[in-house]
PDB file of N, CA, C and O in Angstrom:
ATOM      1  N   LEU A   1     231.301 -78.757 342.591  1.00 45.00           N
ATOM      2  CA  LEU A   1     230.029 -78.610 341.925  1.00 45.00           C
ATOM      3  C   LEU A   1     229.956 -77.266 341.228  1.00 45.00           C
ATOM      4  O   LEU A   1     230.357 -76.258 341.775  1.00 45.00           O
ATOM      5  N   PHE A   2     229.388 -77.271 340.064  1.00 50.00           N
ATOM      6  CA  PHE A   2     229.227 -76.048 339.292  1.00 50.00           C
ATOM      7  C   PHE A   2     227.830 -75.495 339.491  1.00 50.00           C
ATOM      8  O   PHE A   2     226.876 -76.248 339.634  1.00 50.00           O
ATOM      9  N   PRO A   3     227.676 -74.169 339.480  1.00 55.00           N
ATOM     10  CA  PRO A   3     226.332 -73.596 339.593  1.00 55.00           C
ATOM     11  C   PRO A   3     225.480 -73.955 338.379  1.00 55.00           C
ATOM     12  O   PRO A   3     225.990 -74.269 337.314  1.00 55.00           O
ATOM     13  N   MET A   4     224.191 -73.915 338.566  1.00 55.00           N
ATOM     14  CA  MET A   4     223.266 -74.293 337.491  1.00 55.00           C
ATOM     15  C   MET A   4     223.444 -73.445 336.235  1.00 55.00           C
ATOM     16  O   MET A   4     223.231 -73.923 335.141  1.00 55.00           O
ATOM     17  N   ASN A   5     223.856 -72.178 336.384  1.00 63.00           N
ATOM     18  CA  ASN A   5     223.983 -71.343 335.193  1.00 63.00           C
ATOM     19  C   ASN A   5     225.124 -71.801 334.299  1.00 63.00           C
ATOM     20  O   ASN A   5     225.184 -71.438 333.144  1.00 63.00           O
ATOM     21  N   SER A   6     226.049 -72.626 334.814  1.00 68.00           N
ATOM     22  CA  SER A   6     227.106 -73.115 333.945  1.00 68.00           C
ATOM     23  C   SER A   6     226.542 -74.110 332.936  1.00 68.00           C
ATOM     24  O   SER A   6     227.068 -74.250 331.837  1.00 68.00           O
ATOM     25  N   PHE A   7     225.438 -74.791 333.285  1.00 69.00           N
ATOM     26  CA  PHE A   7     224.769 -75.627 332.294  1.00 69.00           C
ATOM     27  C   PHE A   7     224.234 -74.754 331.166  1.00 69.00           C
ATOM     28  O   PHE A   7     224.373 -75.088 329.990  1.00 69.00           O
ATOM     29  N   ALA A   8     223.605 -73.642 331.522  1.00 81.00           N
ATOM     30  CA  ALA A   8     223.065 -72.733 330.506  1.00 81.00           C
ATOM     31  C   ALA A   8     224.185 -72.142 329.660  1.00 81.00           C
ATOM     32  O   ALA A   8     224.056 -72.039 328.437  1.00 81.00           O
ATOM     33  N   ASP A   9     225.293 -71.752 330.303  1.00 81.00           N
ATOM     34  CA  ASP A   9     226.437 -71.226 329.548  1.00 81.00           C
ATOM     35  C   ASP A   9     226.923 -72.245 328.541  1.00 81.00           C
ATOM     36  O   ASP A   9     227.180 -71.932 327.382  1.00 81.00           O
ATOM     37  N   HIS A  10     227.058 -73.486 328.995  1.00 82.00           N
ATOM     38  CA  HIS A  10     227.532 -74.533 328.092  1.00 82.00           C
ATOM     39  C   HIS A  10     226.535 -74.775 326.967  1.00 82.00           C
ATOM     40  O   HIS A  10     226.917 -74.938 325.804  1.00 82.00           O
ATOM     41  N   ASP A  11     225.246 -74.818 327.288  1.00 86.00           N
ATOM     42  CA  ASP A  11     224.233 -75.066 326.263  1.00 86.00           C
ATOM     43  C   ASP A  11     224.310 -74.033 325.148  1.00 86.00           C
ATOM     44  O   ASP A  11     224.243 -74.379 323.965  1.00 86.00           O
ATOM     45  N   ILE A  12     224.455 -72.766 325.516  1.00 84.00           N
ATOM     46  CA  ILE A  12     224.539 -71.709 324.506  1.00 84.00           C
ATOM     47  C   ILE A  12     225.814 -71.858 323.684  1.00 84.00           C
ATOM     48  O   ILE A  12     225.779 -71.785 322.454  1.00 84.00           O
ATOM     49  N   LEU A  13     226.927 -72.090 324.356  1.00 86.00           N
ATOM     50  CA  LEU A  13     228.193 -72.268 323.627  1.00 86.00           C
ATOM     51  C   LEU A  13     228.125 -73.471 322.695  1.00 86.00           C
ATOM     52  O   LEU A  13     228.623 -73.432 321.572  1.00 86.00           O
ATOM     53  N   TRP A  14     227.506 -74.545 323.143  1.00 87.00           N
ATOM     54  CA  TRP A  14     227.368 -75.744 322.308  1.00 87.00           C
ATOM     55  C   TRP A  14     226.512 -75.433 321.083  1.00 87.00           C
ATOM     56  O   TRP A  14     226.841 -75.827 319.969  1.00 87.00           O
ATOM     57  N   ASP A  15     225.401 -74.705 321.311  1.00 89.00           N
ATOM     58  CA  ASP A  15     224.504 -74.338 320.208  1.00 89.00           C
ATOM     59  C   ASP A  15     225.215 -73.532 319.126  1.00 89.00           C
ATOM     60  O   ASP A  15     224.897 -73.653 317.942  1.00 89.00           O
ATOM     61  N   ILE A  16     226.158 -72.675 319.516  1.00 88.00           N
ATOM     62  CA  ILE A  16     226.847 -71.833 318.533  1.00 88.00           C
ATOM     63  C   ILE A  16     228.218 -72.399 318.154  1.00 88.00           C
ATOM     64  O   ILE A  16     229.069 -71.689 317.625  1.00 88.00           O
ATOM     65  N   GLY A  17     228.405 -73.691 318.425  1.00 87.00           N
ATOM     66  CA  GLY A  17     229.626 -74.363 317.996  1.00 87.00           C
ATOM     67  C   GLY A  17     230.884 -73.884 318.705  1.00 87.00           C
ATOM     68  O   GLY A  17     231.958 -73.892 318.114  1.00 87.00           O
ATOM     69  N   TYR A  18     230.750 -73.454 319.966  1.00 87.00           N
ATOM     70  CA  TYR A  18     231.881 -72.945 320.756  1.00 87.00           C
ATOM     71  C   TYR A  18     232.604 -71.811 320.016  1.00 87.00           C
ATOM     72  O   TYR A  18     233.826 -71.721 320.025  1.00 87.00           O
ATOM     73  N   ALA A  19     231.839 -70.953 319.376  1.00 88.00           N
ATOM     74  CA  ALA A  19     232.397 -69.844 318.586  1.00 88.00           C
ATOM     75  C   ALA A  19     233.264 -68.935 319.447  1.00 88.00           C
ATOM     76  O   ALA A  19     232.983 -68.720 320.623  1.00 88.00           O
ATOM     77  N   LYS A  20     234.304 -68.403 318.840  1.00 88.00           N
ATOM     78  CA  LYS A  20     235.224 -67.484 319.532  1.00 88.00           C
ATOM     79  C   LYS A  20     235.001 -66.029 319.115  1.00 88.00           C
ATOM     80  O   LYS A  20     235.475 -65.123 319.767  1.00 88.00           O
ATOM     81  N   THR A  21     234.288 -65.799 318.022  1.00 91.00           N
ATOM     82  CA  THR A  21     234.037 -64.439 317.541  1.00 91.00           C
ATOM     83  C   THR A  21     232.543 -64.260 317.282  1.00 91.00           C
ATOM     84  O   THR A  21     231.801 -65.242 317.137  1.00 91.00           O
ATOM     85  N   TRP A  22     232.135 -63.010 317.191  1.00 91.00           N
ATOM     86  CA  TRP A  22     230.739 -62.709 316.892  1.00 91.00           C
ATOM     87  C   TRP A  22     230.353 -63.267 315.526  1.00 91.00           C
ATOM     88  O   TRP A  22     229.271 -63.813 315.348  1.00 91.00           O
ATOM     89  N   GLU A  23     231.251 -63.139 314.566  1.00 93.00           N
ATOM     90  CA  GLU A  23     230.950 -63.614 313.216  1.00 93.00           C
ATOM     91  C   GLU A  23     230.682 -65.120 313.219  1.00 93.00           C
ATOM     92  O   GLU A  23     229.741 -65.588 312.586  1.00 93.00           O
ATOM     93  N   GLU A  24     231.537 -65.876 313.931  1.00 91.00           N
ATOM     94  CA  GLU A  24     231.335 -67.322 314.022  1.00 91.00           C
ATOM     95  C   GLU A  24     230.012 -67.640 314.725  1.00 91.00           C
ATOM     96  O   GLU A  24     229.263 -68.520 314.295  1.00 91.00           O
ATOM     97  N   ALA A  25     229.725 -66.935 315.806  1.00 90.00           N
ATOM     98  CA  ALA A  25     228.496 -67.180 316.563  1.00 90.00           C
ATOM     99  C   ALA A  25     227.264 -66.837 315.734  1.00 90.00           C
ATOM    100  O   ALA A  25     226.260 -67.552 315.771  1.00 90.00           O
ATOM    101  N   ASN A  26     227.345 -65.774 314.989  1.00 92.00           N
ATOM    102  CA  ASN A  26     226.213 -65.311 314.191  1.00 92.00           C
ATOM    103  C   ASN A  26     225.785 -66.354 313.162  1.00 92.00           C
ATOM    104  O   ASN A  26     224.599 -66.472 312.852  1.00 92.00           O
ATOM    105  N   VAL A  27     226.732 -67.114 312.651  1.00 92.00           N
ATOM    106  CA  VAL A  27     226.427 -68.164 311.670  1.00 92.00           C
ATOM    107  C   VAL A  27     225.516 -69.226 312.286  1.00 92.00           C
ATOM    108  O   VAL A  27     224.678 -69.808 311.613  1.00 92.00           O
ATOM    109  N   HIS A  28     225.653 -69.459 313.585  1.00 90.00           N
ATOM    110  CA  HIS A  28     224.923 -70.532 314.270  1.00 90.00           C
ATOM    111  C   HIS A  28     223.698 -70.054 315.047  1.00 90.00           C
ATOM    112  O   HIS A  28     223.097 -70.843 315.772  1.00 90.00           O
ATOM    113  N   LEU A  29     223.316 -68.797 314.917  1.00 88.00           N
ATOM    114  CA  LEU A  29     222.196 -68.283 315.716  1.00 88.00           C
ATOM    115  C   LEU A  29     220.901 -69.045 315.472  1.00 88.00           C
ATOM    116  O   LEU A  29     220.071 -69.167 316.371  1.00 88.00           O
ATOM    117  N   GLY A  30     220.731 -69.572 314.278  1.00 89.00           N
ATOM    118  CA  GLY A  30     219.512 -70.329 313.970  1.00 89.00           C
ATOM    119  C   GLY A  30     219.387 -71.615 314.773  1.00 89.00           C
ATOM    120  O   GLY A  30     218.286 -72.151 314.929  1.00 89.00           O
ATOM    121  N   THR A  31     220.494 -72.128 315.288  1.00 85.00           N
ATOM    122  CA  THR A  31     220.451 -73.375 316.072  1.00 85.00           C
ATOM    123  C   THR A  31     220.369 -73.129 317.569  1.00 85.00           C
ATOM    124  O   THR A  31     220.300 -74.081 318.341  1.00 85.00           O
ATOM    125  N   LEU A  32     220.349 -71.863 317.968  1.00 86.00           N
ATOM    126  CA  LEU A  32     220.304 -71.522 319.385  1.00 86.00           C
ATOM    127  C   LEU A  32     219.025 -72.069 320.010  1.00 86.00           C
ATOM    128  O   LEU A  32     217.926 -71.852 319.501  1.00 86.00           O
ATOM    129  N   TYR A  33     219.160 -72.793 321.121  1.00 85.00           N
ATOM    130  CA  TYR A  33     218.052 -73.395 321.869  1.00 85.00           C
ATOM    131  C   TYR A  33     217.255 -74.414 321.052  1.00 85.00           C
ATOM    132  O   TYR A  33     216.112 -74.697 321.361  1.00 85.00           O
ATOM    133  N   SER A  34     217.854 -74.990 320.023  1.00 85.00           N
ATOM    134  CA  SER A  34     217.108 -75.947 319.203  1.00 85.00           C
ATOM    135  C   SER A  34     217.146 -77.361 319.777  1.00 85.00           C
ATOM    136  O   SER A  34     216.235 -78.146 319.539  1.00 85.00           O
ATOM    137  N   GLU A  35     218.193 -77.701 320.513  1.00 85.00           N
ATOM    138  CA  GLU A  35     218.267 -79.013 321.154  1.00 85.00           C
ATOM    139  C   GLU A  35     219.239 -78.950 322.326  1.00 85.00           C
ATOM    140  O   GLU A  35     220.039 -78.031 322.427  1.00 85.00           O
ATOM    141  N   SER A  36     219.154 -79.932 323.184  1.00 86.00           N
ATOM    142  CA  SER A  36     220.057 -79.987 324.342  1.00 86.00           C
ATOM    143  C   SER A  36     221.297 -80.795 323.981  1.00 86.00           C
ATOM    144  O   SER A  36     221.186 -81.851 323.368  1.00 86.00           O
ATOM    145  N   PRO A  37     222.465 -80.327 324.404  1.00 87.00           N
ATOM    146  CA  PRO A  37     223.681 -81.101 324.146  1.00 87.00           C
ATOM    147  C   PRO A  37     223.747 -82.332 325.048  1.00 87.00           C
ATOM    148  O   PRO A  37     223.127 -82.353 326.109  1.00 87.00           O
ATOM    149  N   PRO A  38     224.500 -83.319 324.636  1.00 89.00           N
ATOM    150  CA  PRO A  38     224.694 -84.488 325.511  1.00 89.00           C
ATOM    151  C   PRO A  38     225.404 -84.074 326.796  1.00 89.00           C
ATOM    152  O   PRO A  38     226.286 -83.217 326.781  1.00 89.00           O
ATOM    153  N   ILE A  39     225.029 -84.682 327.904  1.00 90.00           N
ATOM    154  CA  ILE A  39     225.628 -84.345 329.194  1.00 90.00           C
ATOM    155  C   ILE A  39     227.133 -84.624 329.186  1.00 90.00           C
ATOM    156  O   ILE A  39     227.902 -83.931 329.845  1.00 90.00           O
ATOM    157  N   GLU A  40     227.574 -85.593 328.397  1.00 92.00           N
ATOM    158  CA  GLU A  40     229.000 -85.899 328.310  1.00 92.00           C
ATOM    159  C   GLU A  40     229.779 -84.705 327.772  1.00 92.00           C
ATOM    160  O   GLU A  40     230.911 -84.445 328.193  1.00 92.00           O
ATOM    161  N   ASP A  41     229.186 -83.964 326.823  1.00 89.00           N
ATOM    162  CA  ASP A  41     229.840 -82.765 326.288  1.00 89.00           C
ATOM    163  C   ASP A  41     230.009 -81.710 327.373  1.00 89.00           C
ATOM    164  O   ASP A  41     231.018 -81.012 327.420  1.00 89.00           O
ATOM    165  N   PHE A  42     228.999 -81.600 328.251  1.00 87.00           N
ATOM    166  CA  PHE A  42     229.112 -80.653 329.363  1.00 87.00           C
ATOM    167  C   PHE A  42     230.265 -81.051 330.279  1.00 87.00           C
ATOM    168  O   PHE A  42     231.054 -80.205 330.691  1.00 87.00           O
ATOM    169  N   PHE A  43     230.369 -82.334 330.591  1.00 90.00           N
ATOM    170  CA  PHE A  43     231.435 -82.789 331.494  1.00 90.00           C
ATOM    171  C   PHE A  43     232.817 -82.514 330.909  1.00 90.00           C
ATOM    172  O   PHE A  43     233.722 -82.087 331.637  1.00 90.00           O
ATOM    173  N   VAL A  44     232.998 -82.728 329.626  1.00 90.00           N
ATOM    174  CA  VAL A  44     234.285 -82.444 328.973  1.00 90.00           C
ATOM    175  C   VAL A  44     234.571 -80.946 329.060  1.00 90.00           C
ATOM    176  O   VAL A  44     235.663 -80.519 329.439  1.00 90.00           O
ATOM    177  N   TRP A  45     233.583 -80.117 328.705  1.00 86.00           N
ATOM    178  CA  TRP A  45     233.736 -78.658 328.751  1.00 86.00           C
ATOM    179  C   TRP A  45     234.051 -78.202 330.168  1.00 86.00           C
ATOM    180  O   TRP A  45     234.941 -77.391 330.394  1.00 86.00           O
ATOM    181  N   ARG A  46     233.322 -78.737 331.130  1.00 85.00           N
ATOM    182  CA  ARG A  46     233.540 -78.376 332.538  1.00 85.00           C
ATOM    183  C   ARG A  46     234.960 -78.719 332.981  1.00 85.00           C
ATOM    184  O   ARG A  46     235.646 -77.911 333.600  1.00 85.00           O
ATOM    185  N   ASP A  47     235.396 -79.915 332.668  1.00 89.00           N
ATOM    186  CA  ASP A  47     236.713 -80.353 333.107  1.00 89.00           C
ATOM    187  C   ASP A  47     237.834 -79.546 332.465  1.00 89.00           C
ATOM    188  O   ASP A  47     238.875 -79.328 333.077  1.00 89.00           O
ATOM    189  N   LEU A  48     237.624 -79.083 331.238  1.00 87.00           N
ATOM    190  CA  LEU A  48     238.627 -78.245 330.577  1.00 87.00           C
ATOM    191  C   LEU A  48     238.693 -76.845 331.182  1.00 87.00           C
ATOM    192  O   LEU A  48     239.729 -76.201 331.170  1.00 87.00           O
ATOM    193  N   ARG A  49     237.584 -76.362 331.734  1.00 84.00           N
ATOM    194  CA  ARG A  49     237.497 -74.990 332.245  1.00 84.00           C
ATOM    195  C   ARG A  49     237.779 -74.843 333.726  1.00 84.00           C
ATOM    196  O   ARG A  49     238.025 -73.739 334.197  1.00 84.00           O
ATOM    197  N   VAL A  50     237.718 -75.909 334.486  1.00 85.00           N
ATOM    198  CA  VAL A  50     237.703 -75.788 335.938  1.00 85.00           C
ATOM    199  C   VAL A  50     238.929 -75.054 336.486  1.00 85.00           C
ATOM    200  O   VAL A  50     238.789 -74.198 337.368  1.00 85.00           O
ATOM    201  N   MET A  51     240.117 -75.320 335.983  1.00 87.00           N
ATOM    202  CA  MET A  51     241.296 -74.638 336.511  1.00 87.00           C
ATOM    203  C   MET A  51     241.311 -73.153 336.134  1.00 87.00           C
ATOM    204  O   MET A  51     241.731 -72.311 336.934  1.00 87.00           O
ATOM    205  N   ASP A  52     240.827 -72.818 334.929  1.00 84.00           N
ATOM    206  CA  ASP A  52     240.711 -71.406 334.558  1.00 84.00           C
ATOM    207  C   ASP A  52     239.728 -70.689 335.480  1.00 84.00           C
ATOM    208  O   ASP A  52     239.970 -69.569 335.914  1.00 84.00           O
ATOM    209  N   GLU A  53     238.606 -71.330 335.765  1.00 82.00           N
ATOM    210  CA  GLU A  53     237.610 -70.733 336.659  1.00 82.00           C
ATOM    211  C   GLU A  53     238.198 -70.505 338.054  1.00 82.00           C
ATOM    212  O   GLU A  53     237.957 -69.466 338.665  1.00 82.00           O
ATOM    213  N   CYS A  54     238.980 -71.469 338.551  1.00 85.00           N
ATOM    214  CA  CYS A  54     239.629 -71.303 339.857  1.00 85.00           C
ATOM    215  C   CYS A  54     240.592 -70.126 339.822  1.00 85.00           C
ATOM    216  O   CYS A  54     240.651 -69.323 340.766  1.00 85.00           O
ATOM    217  N   HIS A  55     241.354 -70.008 338.743  1.00 84.00           N
ATOM    218  CA  HIS A  55     242.307 -68.904 338.595  1.00 84.00           C
ATOM    219  C   HIS A  55     241.578 -67.560 338.593  1.00 84.00           C
ATOM    220  O   HIS A  55     241.978 -66.621 339.276  1.00 84.00           O
ATOM    221  N   TRP A  56     240.485 -67.460 337.835  1.00 82.00           N
ATOM    222  CA  TRP A  56     239.737 -66.202 337.753  1.00 82.00           C
ATOM    223  C   TRP A  56     239.098 -65.867 339.101  1.00 82.00           C
ATOM    224  O   TRP A  56     239.043 -64.703 339.493  1.00 82.00           O
ATOM    225  N   TYR A  57     238.596 -66.888 339.800  1.00 85.00           N
ATOM    226  CA  TYR A  57     238.006 -66.644 341.105  1.00 85.00           C
ATOM    227  C   TYR A  57     239.071 -66.169 342.090  1.00 85.00           C
ATOM    228  O   TYR A  57     238.837 -65.272 342.898  1.00 85.00           O
ATOM    229  N   GLY A  58     240.271 -66.751 342.009  1.00 85.00           N
ATOM    230  CA  GLY A  58     241.385 -66.313 342.850  1.00 85.00           C
ATOM    231  C   GLY A  58     241.747 -64.863 342.578  1.00 85.00           C
ATOM    232  O   GLY A  58     242.036 -64.092 343.492  1.00 85.00           O
ATOM    233  N   TRP A  59     241.724 -64.481 341.296  1.00 84.00           N
ATOM    234  CA  TRP A  59     242.001 -63.092 340.928  1.00 84.00           C
ATOM    235  C   TRP A  59     240.961 -62.172 341.562  1.00 84.00           C
ATOM    236  O   TRP A  59     241.282 -61.111 342.087  1.00 84.00           O
ATOM    237  N   PHE A  60     239.708 -62.574 341.521  1.00 85.00           N
ATOM    238  CA  PHE A  60     238.617 -61.792 342.096  1.00 85.00           C
ATOM    239  C   PHE A  60     238.819 -61.610 343.598  1.00 85.00           C
ATOM    240  O   PHE A  60     238.660 -60.515 344.134  1.00 85.00           O
ATOM    241  N   ILE A  61     239.191 -62.674 344.302  1.00 88.00           N
ATOM    242  CA  ILE A  61     239.455 -62.598 345.741  1.00 88.00           C
ATOM    243  C   ILE A  61     240.637 -61.664 346.003  1.00 88.00           C
ATOM    244  O   ILE A  61     240.583 -60.808 346.894  1.00 88.00           O
ATOM    245  N   ASP A  62     241.725 -61.814 345.222  1.00 86.00           N
ATOM    246  CA  ASP A  62     242.892 -60.937 345.388  1.00 86.00           C
ATOM    247  C   ASP A  62     242.513 -59.475 345.214  1.00 86.00           C
ATOM    248  O   ASP A  62     242.988 -58.609 345.949  1.00 86.00           O
ATOM    249  N   TYR A  63     241.672 -59.179 344.228  1.00 86.00           N
ATOM    250  CA  TYR A  63     241.243 -57.800 343.970  1.00 86.00           C
ATOM    251  C   TYR A  63     240.653 -57.188 345.237  1.00 86.00           C
ATOM    252  O   TYR A  63     241.023 -56.087 345.643  1.00 86.00           O
ATOM    253  N   TRP A  64     239.743 -57.895 345.881  1.00 88.00           N
ATOM    254  CA  TRP A  64     239.092 -57.365 347.073  1.00 88.00           C
ATOM    255  C   TRP A  64     240.006 -57.397 348.292  1.00 88.00           C
ATOM    256  O   TRP A  64     239.981 -56.483 349.109  1.00 88.00           O
ATOM    257  N   MET A  65     240.824 -58.426 348.411  1.00 89.00           N
ATOM    258  CA  MET A  65     241.729 -58.515 349.562  1.00 89.00           C
ATOM    259  C   MET A  65     242.832 -57.459 349.485  1.00 89.00           C
ATOM    260  O   MET A  65     243.376 -57.048 350.508  1.00 89.00           O
ATOM    261  N   GLU A  66     243.164 -57.011 348.292  1.00 87.00           N
ATOM    262  CA  GLU A  66     244.190 -55.980 348.112  1.00 87.00           C
ATOM    263  C   GLU A  66     243.575 -54.588 348.008  1.00 87.00           C
ATOM    264  O   GLU A  66     244.206 -53.656 347.524  1.00 87.00           O
ATOM    265  N   GLY A  67     242.340 -54.435 348.445  1.00 86.00           N
ATOM    266  CA  GLY A  67     241.691 -53.134 348.471  1.00 86.00           C
ATOM    267  C   GLY A  67     241.405 -52.548 347.097  1.00 86.00           C
ATOM    268  O   GLY A  67     241.425 -51.339 346.921  1.00 86.00           O
ATOM    269  N   GLY A  68     241.116 -53.415 346.136  1.00 84.00           N
ATOM    270  CA  GLY A  68     240.785 -52.929 344.804  1.00 84.00           C
ATOM    271  C   GLY A  68     242.005 -52.644 343.937  1.00 84.00           C
ATOM    272  O   GLY A  68     241.901 -51.937 342.939  1.00 84.00           O
ATOM    273  N   LEU A  69     243.148 -53.190 344.304  1.00 86.00           N
ATOM    274  CA  LEU A  69     244.357 -53.011 343.500  1.00 86.00           C
ATOM    275  C   LEU A  69     244.138 -53.621 342.121  1.00 86.00           C
ATOM    276  O   LEU A  69     243.751 -54.779 342.005  1.00 86.00           O
ATOM    277  N   MET A  70     244.344 -52.818 341.100  1.00 86.00           N
ATOM    278  CA  MET A  70     244.064 -53.267 339.739  1.00 86.00           C
ATOM    279  C   MET A  70     245.242 -54.040 339.160  1.00 86.00           C
ATOM    280  O   MET A  70     246.304 -53.481 338.939  1.00 86.00           O
ATOM    281  N   ARG A  71     245.017 -55.324 338.948  1.00 85.00           N
ATOM    282  CA  ARG A  71     246.027 -56.188 338.344  1.00 85.00           C
ATOM    283  C   ARG A  71     245.453 -56.802 337.070  1.00 85.00           C
ATOM    284  O   ARG A  71     244.267 -57.079 336.989  1.00 85.00           O
ATOM    285  N   ASP A  72     246.325 -57.055 336.129  1.00 82.00           N
ATOM    286  CA  ASP A  72     245.926 -57.752 334.911  1.00 82.00           C
ATOM    287  C   ASP A  72     245.518 -59.173 335.296  1.00 82.00           C
ATOM    288  O   ASP A  72     246.223 -59.846 336.055  1.00 82.00           O
ATOM    289  N   ILE A  73     244.391 -59.632 334.780  1.00 77.00           N
ATOM    290  CA  ILE A  73     243.869 -60.943 335.179  1.00 77.00           C
ATOM    291  C   ILE A  73     244.768 -62.094 334.734  1.00 77.00           C
ATOM    292  O   ILE A  73     244.798 -63.144 335.344  1.00 77.00           O
ATOM    293  N   PHE A  74     245.544 -61.897 333.674  1.00 78.00           N
ATOM    294  CA  PHE A  74     246.387 -62.977 333.171  1.00 78.00           C
ATOM    295  C   PHE A  74     247.811 -62.931 333.715  1.00 78.00           C
ATOM    296  O   PHE A  74     248.397 -63.964 334.015  1.00 78.00           O
ATOM    297  N   THR A  75     248.378 -61.736 333.851  1.00 82.00           N
ATOM    298  CA  THR A  75     249.775 -61.617 334.277  1.00 82.00           C
ATOM    299  C   THR A  75     249.922 -61.234 335.745  1.00 82.00           C
ATOM    300  O   THR A  75     250.995 -61.379 336.308  1.00 82.00           O
ATOM    301  N   HIS A  76     248.883 -60.713 336.338  1.00 79.00           N
ATOM    302  CA  HIS A  76     248.867 -60.212 337.719  1.00 79.00           C
ATOM    303  C   HIS A  76     249.749 -58.971 337.910  1.00 79.00           C
ATOM    304  O   HIS A  76     249.991 -58.546 339.025  1.00 79.00           O
ATOM    305  N   LYS A  77     250.214 -58.380 336.816  1.00 86.00           N
ATOM    306  CA  LYS A  77     250.980 -57.139 336.936  1.00 86.00           C
ATOM    307  C   LYS A  77     250.014 -55.995 337.219  1.00 86.00           C
ATOM    308  O   LYS A  77     248.876 -55.977 336.728  1.00 86.00           O
ATOM    309  N   ILE A  78     250.479 -55.035 338.014  1.00 87.00           N
ATOM    310  CA  ILE A  78     249.647 -53.874 338.335  1.00 87.00           C
ATOM    311  C   ILE A  78     249.397 -53.077 337.056  1.00 87.00           C
ATOM    312  O   ILE A  78     250.290 -52.892 336.233  1.00 87.00           O
ATOM    313  N   THR A  79     248.155 -52.626 336.904  1.00 86.00           N
ATOM    314  CA  THR A  79     247.770 -51.894 335.704  1.00 86.00           C
ATOM    315  C   THR A  79     247.082 -50.579 336.100  1.00 86.00           C
ATOM    316  O   THR A  79     246.954 -50.269 337.271  1.00 86.00           O
ATOM    317  N   THR A  80     246.659 -49.825 335.127  1.00 82.00           N
ATOM    318  CA  THR A  80     246.015 -48.524 335.359  1.00 82.00           C
ATOM    319  C   THR A  80     244.526 -48.623 335.044  1.00 82.00           C
ATOM    320  O   THR A  80     244.111 -49.531 334.322  1.00 82.00           O
ATOM    321  N   PRO A  81     243.718 -47.681 335.553  1.00 80.00           N
ATOM    322  CA  PRO A  81     242.285 -47.714 335.242  1.00 80.00           C
ATOM    323  C   PRO A  81     242.029 -47.673 333.733  1.00 80.00           C
ATOM    324  O   PRO A  81     241.056 -48.268 333.255  1.00 80.00           O
ATOM    325  N   GLU A  82     242.883 -47.007 333.006  1.00 81.00           N
ATOM    326  CA  GLU A  82     242.707 -46.920 331.552  1.00 81.00           C
ATOM    327  C   GLU A  82     242.817 -48.283 330.882  1.00 81.00           C
ATOM    328  O   GLU A  82     242.134 -48.573 329.901  1.00 81.00           O
ATOM    329  N   HIS A  83     243.660 -49.153 331.404  1.00 74.00           N
ATOM    330  CA  HIS A  83     243.878 -50.463 330.796  1.00 74.00           C
ATOM    331  C   HIS A  83     243.151 -51.597 331.482  1.00 74.00           C
ATOM    332  O   HIS A  83     243.194 -52.727 331.039  1.00 74.00           O
ATOM    333  N   TRP A  84     242.480 -51.305 332.577  1.00 66.00           N
ATOM    334  CA  TRP A  84     241.849 -52.347 333.378  1.00 66.00           C
ATOM    335  C   TRP A  84     240.518 -52.704 332.893  1.00 66.00           C
ATOM    336  O   TRP A  84     239.726 -52.594 332.319  1.00 66.00           O
TER     337      TRP A  84
END
């Protein structure tokens, strides 16, 4: 089960056309909160993200279990505070 705020996250992303940059999102700001997306779109988005979310949550657990050891979230290589 996903927390309720993931519905809100999806709604905003849907409103701005799943934009990847500020410029793309800015084009769609006029449609923000104008209508609700179909629930089927949420399910597709959720299913595409679930493994990434599990990976990020695992990284978060590792961070605390390793006493705050700074690792890159994608490669898990140890990094420095400057790059973290």
